[in-house]
C-alpha positions as a printed NumPy array, in Angstrom:
array([[120.699,  94.454,  67.076],
       [122.86 ,  96.373,  64.622],
       [121.798, 100.008,  64.579],
       [121.409, 102.227,  61.489],
       [124.297, 104.425,  62.623],
       [126.636, 101.42 ,  62.662],
       [128.615, 100.989,  59.471],
       [131.651,  99.191,  58.124],
       [133.544, 102.492,  58.375],
       [132.945, 102.796,  62.127],
       [132.926,  99.189,  63.362],
       [132.151,  98.259,  66.932],
       [135.4  ,  97.264,  68.665],
       [133.981,  93.908,  69.793],
       [131.873,  93.23 ,  66.706],
       [128.4  ,  91.774,  67.233],
       [127.493,  88.951,  69.617],
       [125.784,  85.834,  68.306],
       [122.442,  86.777,  69.955],
       [122.672,  90.226,  68.324],
       [123.266,  88.641,  64.917],
       [120.361,  86.229,  65.552],
       [118.137,  89.216,  66.431],
       [119.141,  90.911,  63.163],
       [118.232,  87.713,  61.272],
       [114.874,  87.744,  63.059],
       [114.2  ,  91.313,  61.921],
       [115.171,  90.419,  58.347],
       [112.838,  87.391,  58.443],
       [109.987,  89.643,  59.627],
       [110.481,  91.936,  56.645],
       [110.594,  89.024,  54.188],
       [107.533,  87.298,  55.699],
       [105.489,  90.52 ,  55.715],
       [106.377,  91.376,  52.114],
       [105.823,  87.838,  50.793],
       [103.518,  86.1  ,  53.315],
       [102.763,  83.034,  51.155],
       [106.287,  82.396,  49.886],
       [108.565,  79.794,  51.429],
       [111.468,  81.128,  53.474],
       [114.734,  79.311,  52.81 ],
       [117.873,  80.162,  54.767],
       [121.479,  79.193,  54.084],
       [124.038,  79.545,  56.86 ],
       [127.712,  79.105,  56.078],
       [130.637,  78.648,  58.46 ],
       [130.369,  81.094,  61.384],
       [126.853,  82.162,  60.382],
       [125.667,  78.7  ,  61.472],
       [125.854,  79.614,  65.189],
       [123.623,  82.727,  65.114],
       [121.529,  81.111,  62.367],
       [120.685,  78.14 ,  64.58 ],
       [119.963,  80.481,  67.505],
       [117.467,  82.344,  65.292],
       [115.822,  79.148,  63.955],
       [115.562,  77.573,  67.409],
       [113.901,  80.704,  68.825],
       [111.478,  80.881,  65.869],
       [110.492,  77.212,  66.333],
       [109.942,  77.74 ,  70.069],
       [107.717,  80.74 ,  69.328],
       [105.708,  78.68 ,  66.816],
       [105.22 ,  75.896,  69.383],
       [104.107,  78.39 ,  72.029],
       [101.7  ,  80.068,  69.571],
       [100.22 ,  76.69 ,  68.543],
       [ 99.696,  75.729,  72.189],
       [ 98.051,  79.093,  72.889],
       [ 95.733,  78.746,  69.888],
       [ 94.76 ,  75.24 ,  70.956],
       [ 93.935,  76.508,  74.447],
       [ 91.866,  79.355,  72.996],
       [ 89.899,  76.91 ,  70.809],
       [ 89.076,  74.868,  73.902],
       [ 87.863,  78.036,  75.635],
       [ 85.877,  79.124,  72.58 ],
       [ 87.914,  82.254,  71.907],
       [ 90.089,  82.898,  68.91 ],
       [ 92.721,  85.453,  68.05 ],
       [ 94.74 ,  86.158,  64.945],
       [ 97.656,  83.727,  64.567],
       [101.042,  85.43 ,  65.038],
       [103.479,  85.68 ,  62.142],
       [105.67 ,  82.575,  61.959],
       [109.334,  83.393,  61.404],
       [110.535,  79.792,  61.209],
       [112.125,  79.007,  57.839],
       [110.604,  76.336,  55.615],
       [114.04 ,  75.09 ,  54.549],
       [117.463,  75.411,  56.123],
       [120.864,  74.607,  54.62 ],
       [124.003,  74.46 ,  56.775],
       [127.343,  74.598,  54.981],
       [130.853,  73.988,  56.293],
       [129.668,  72.757,  59.688],
       [131.601,  70.499,  62.026],
       [128.859,  69.72 ,  64.538],
       [125.349,  68.302,  64.491],
       [122.496,  70.849,  64.49 ],
       [120.215,  68.207,  66.028],
       [121.705,  68.112,  69.497],
       [123.306,  65.511,  71.701],
       [121.411,  62.455,  70.364],
       [122.71 ,  62.955,  66.823],
       [126.124,  64.1  ,  68.021],
       [126.636,  60.74 ,  69.776],
       [126.46 ,  58.988,  66.401],
       [129.032,  61.295,  64.784],
       [132.675,  60.183,  64.857],
       [134.708,  61.948,  67.503],
       [137.455,  64.32 ,  66.421],
       [140.953,  63.169,  67.236],
       [142.868,  64.866,  70.052],
       [145.164,  66.29 ,  67.405],
       [142.276,  67.967,  65.543],
       [140.889,  69.332,  68.797],
       [144.334,  70.7  ,  69.716],
       [144.66 ,  72.363,  66.29 ],
       [141.209,  73.917,  66.677],
       [142.   ,  75.342,  70.111],
       [145.5  ,  76.483,  69.172],
       [144.776,  78.486,  66.041],
       [141.45 ,  79.923,  67.239],
       [142.886,  81.043,  70.568],
       [145.87 ,  82.536,  68.731],
       [143.43 ,  84.544,  66.581],
       [141.558,  85.641,  69.727],
       [144.837,  86.846,  71.229],
       [145.744,  88.722,  68.038],
       [142.285,  90.301,  67.97 ],
       [142.639,  91.51 ,  71.574],
       [146.109,  92.92 ,  70.829],
       [144.685,  94.638,  67.728],
       [141.705,  96.045,  69.627],
       [143.329,  97.004,  72.943],
       [147.063,  97.533,  72.408],
       [148.242,  98.275,  68.901],
       [146.97 ,  97.509,  65.409],
       [150.523,  97.715,  64.068],
       [151.789,  95.247,  66.694],
       [148.981,  92.803,  65.865],
       [149.758,  92.986,  62.125],
       [153.457,  92.425,  62.917],
       [152.667,  89.434,  65.16 ],
       [150.211,  87.814,  62.747],
       [152.728,  86.187,  60.341],
       [154.986,  85.173,  63.227],
       [152.15 ,  83.44 ,  65.085],
       [150.962,  81.712,  61.898],
       [154.464,  80.477,  61.023],
       [154.952,  79.14 ,  64.56 ],
       [151.6  ,  77.337,  64.423],
       [152.518,  75.829,  61.032],
       [155.931,  74.742,  62.302],
       [154.214,  73.014,  65.239],
       [151.596,  71.572,  62.852],
       [148.886,  73.403,  64.766],
       [147.463,  75.384,  61.842],
       [144.611,  73.99 ,  59.692],
       [145.848,  72.815,  56.3  ],
       [149.427,  73.501,  57.468],
       [150.801,  71.383,  54.607],
       [148.94 ,  73.141,  51.782],
       [148.511,  76.737,  52.979],
       [150.358,  79.362,  50.934],
       [152.523,  81.011,  53.572],
       [152.768,  84.2  ,  51.527],
       [149.23 ,  84.796,  52.815],
       [150.707,  85.243,  56.312],
       [152.599,  88.376,  55.316],
       [149.668,  89.866,  53.414],
       [147.881,  92.612,  55.32 ],
       [145.485,  90.618,  57.517],
       [142.051,  91.871,  58.511],
       [142.562,  91.063,  62.177],
       [139.438,  92.98 ,  63.178],
       [137.464,  90.239,  61.359],
       [138.75 ,  87.786,  63.97 ],
       [136.1  ,  89.245,  66.296],
       [133.974,  86.188,  65.518],
       [136.513,  83.962,  67.308],
       [136.547,  86.393,  70.243],
       [132.747,  86.402,  70.457],
       [132.546,  82.616,  70.168],
       [135.082,  81.764,  72.875],
       [133.812,  84.543,  75.139],
       [130.327,  83.007,  74.858],
       [131.702,  79.505,  75.527],
       [133.668,  80.519,  78.617],
       [130.92 ,  82.759,  80.021],
       [128.231,  80.088,  79.606],
       [126.206,  82.289,  77.248],
       [125.381,  79.369,  74.94 ],
       [123.782,  77.441,  77.808],
       [121.487,  80.424,  78.463],
       [120.417,  80.649,  74.816]])
C-alpha cells in the first residue's frame, strides 16, 4: 500500500500496482466504515480506477461471504462472535468502461470489438508503455522528444484513438509520460498472469 513517505514529489519509478491500489481503497473503506458505520458506502470508479476498484470490491464480497458462512457455522455450534466489519460498498458506479464487470457470462452477450479497434488498443497502449520505459530507464528528455513523433506516426497509420478529431498540438505539449505507468502496470499484470491470481 502507498506509504506516508511517498508523495507526488518523490514518485515511485513504477507507480503502484493494481493490488496495491486496491489495498489502499480497502484501507480508505475501513476508515469510512468505522467513522460512519450506519451510512451507505457508494463508490465511483472511472477509467483506469475500474481495475483496482473491482479488485477491491470482489475481495470485500468474498470476505463477506466467508464471514456469513462462519457465522452460520457458529450458530449451528451454539457459539457466537462479533460480526466483522463489512467493507463491501452498497452501491458501485463504473464510468468509461469497455468490459463487463460481471464476468464471462455477461461478456458473451456484449458485442465483440472489431479487429481494427483491438489493433488500435494494442498499438497506442504498447507505444505508451514503451515511452514510459524509455522515460523511466533511459532518458526523460528522449521520451519527451519521442512522444510527439510516436503519436503522429500512430495517427498517420490510424492507430490512435480519435485520430480524426484529436488536436495534434497536444502531441507537442509537455507530456506527463510518468503518468503512463498505469499502462505499464496493466500490461505487466496481463503478461505475468497477475490478474488470474487475483
